[in-house]
Amino acid sequence: MKYFMPSSVDGSQVPFQNQSFDSLDKAYNFYREYGRLGGFDVRKTTEKRDADGTIILKHFVCSKEGFVDGSHSEGIRQRRTVSRRCGCKAKVVMKIRSQNRYYIFNFVELHNHPLASESGRQFLRSSREMTVSLRNFVFDAAKVNIGCSKAFSLVKEMTGGYSNVGATLRDFRNFNRDLKEFVGERDGQMLIDKFKVLQETSKSFYFAYELDGDGHLTMLFWADPTSRRNFEIYGDAVSFDATFDTNKYNMIFAPFTGVDKHDRCVTFAACLLSKEDVAHYNWAFKHFVKAMGRNPVVFITDQCPAMKVSVPASFCGDNDLVASKHRLCMWHIMQKFPIKLENRLCKETDFMEKMKTYIWSSNLEIDEFESGWKAGQSYVWLDEDNFKVRSENFFFSQFHKQGDTLCEFWIRFESAMHRQRNETERLDHESNSSKPNILSRWFIEDDAAELFTRSIFYKVQEEILASCLDMQIKRMSEEVDGVTHFEIKDVKVKDKLFKATVSKSHAVCSCKQFVMCGIVCRHAFCGLKQIGVTKFPRSLVLNRWMKVAESGTSLESNVVCSDYFKMEQVSLKLTNLWFDFRQILSKAGVEMDKLDYVHKIIKQISSDFEKYDGDSVDFTKKDHMAAMVGEQPVEEVTILAPTVSRIKGNYFKRLVSDREKAMTKANKRVRRCKECSATTHDSRTCPKKKKDGGAVVSNML
């Protein structure tokens, strides 16, 4: 029999007979650390108690102590498992002393098995622990759609090696699994409880939900104070895209989206729906109007038949509100051209080019557009109003995964909103802290630079420069009551005269660009310059494009209690501490005396913390998960998690077009035979392999 004894442990860390400890926990941690350095794991086993229930004897043994019963029933297939038990006798026996102090009564140092090597010690249980900082890192990484595998690799790079991580990839995945199990069937209840806390914290937070007959969540709508304030400013045109499912229940995630003063997408509200029918859309639109207090001017959707019924009914002129205009998203229409029409018609003729000249041109009169549009009237599905709008699907896809629970979905949605709003703050800072270059000598350009955000100013500047370089005045009327009429030729537009009517305070043009997007056109600028206007007419400045667009709104920004974002603050503090520590190690370099000094300080800090252990409350893994995703309901769960929805957008439950099948097939990896690279068979049935094998057998014979 061979025996093994830890040899790479400092003498001060080796247990000895009669060594005293203030508590069993401190004794266990001491022996556990000895095992980690020596190359073996430790576990707790036999104990004895007195009549009062106080532990008077406790055994801490090597994890390989004892044996496992290897017997199994015949005929039953067993899992492939291994046993690490080999009857090792190494142990520490703790016995109580007066005043609840414990001492080492017996210490067996020898092991009957090889100890872990230096490279293998990182995989011992005593070396692996999902600490608060590691849990925070996995959780924070998940907010931006970084999975466990990539998070583990990132920590490895941050710590300098896999052995320094302090956990394995399996530990990372197990924590993610435990987080999902912590939520479990309480998913819907926990999310609604979180919304109630948000509403108590900020009265401007609006949410509503609906349950089915069995108590399962079927519809959920929410809008936070910042989103509602944004709608008040930018809510003239709203897009509603219900083509994105981002959770394990296949509920449709549908954001209400607009365009802000920087010409970027901004989210007004969002909803989760279990079905795509008129009833569900009516419910979501009703709460959108209730939350915002008015209808949008234009409401843009795809060509969903249910929305065609629901939008006019929901955004009507009831309750003294102005009815919305329903428009279709041009992007969806253009995507359907190759599907609805013959592929040859789109690729081999100039049909698409002709259609685009009428679809995308902003210089057509109504009769010109109608005459061109009639060319495609044989395709009945085109005969609808349409509008182009940006989709936020790509933006949200960077944060969400289809297997998310509702609690995880909400956390990632918040992260997406933080990024969107931080980007707005960055653009605000750029617009307010610097001034763009002025390219003309016209003072109205300086005025525009002071009024508009950077991105909008560049569009205005383009129109101003074009008014100076590309316009030809063909006719100018006499000024009557301060109003002058112009007929202007744009050199870049053939056979077209634009009629502009301008005064010192206003301008109107036949191209209707200002009506369409709120930016003064080059033809109007040409007329304004001709009559000597040097200040930007305030009637032509829309508040939504100004730097100070947010001033004067009725809704206050989101105000929350000081401890609501406590976990975010704790996470940030842990991150800062970690990087400060890495910086100290970087300064220490590879000089042993400096590293010894750092190690000494760390041990001193650890010793100082131990003095306060008696007064502190353990922050358990369950407490940490509750702080991350919310407390588990104390009372009976009344809001059940949604059932898995069967939506028309689900790929496996809908008809797939030939175009989609071709695209999927083109992206699919082609399997080839390893022997001859053919695609009609694999290496097991390869004729060449059989032929060569037969030749080898013949030669052997």
XYZ file of C-alpha atoms in Angstrom, residues 484 486 499-503 506-512 514-515 521 523-524 540:
20
model
C -43.357 86.341 -52.879
C -41.141 81.594 -57.080
C -43.323 76.370 -56.820
C -42.269 78.067 -53.585
C -44.173 80.734 -51.677
C -42.052 82.567 -49.106
C -42.196 85.452 -46.647
C -42.663 81.300 -43.441
C -42.203 79.247 -46.609
C -44.239 76.661 -48.517
C -43.010 74.494 -51.410
C -44.767 72.190 -53.834
C -42.281 69.368 -53.055
C -43.859 69.155 -49.558
C -41.303 70.058 -44.819
C -44.740 68.453 -44.487
C -36.339 72.046 -48.611
C -36.341 75.329 -53.004
C -37.760 77.175 -49.996
C -40.161 76.366 -39.873
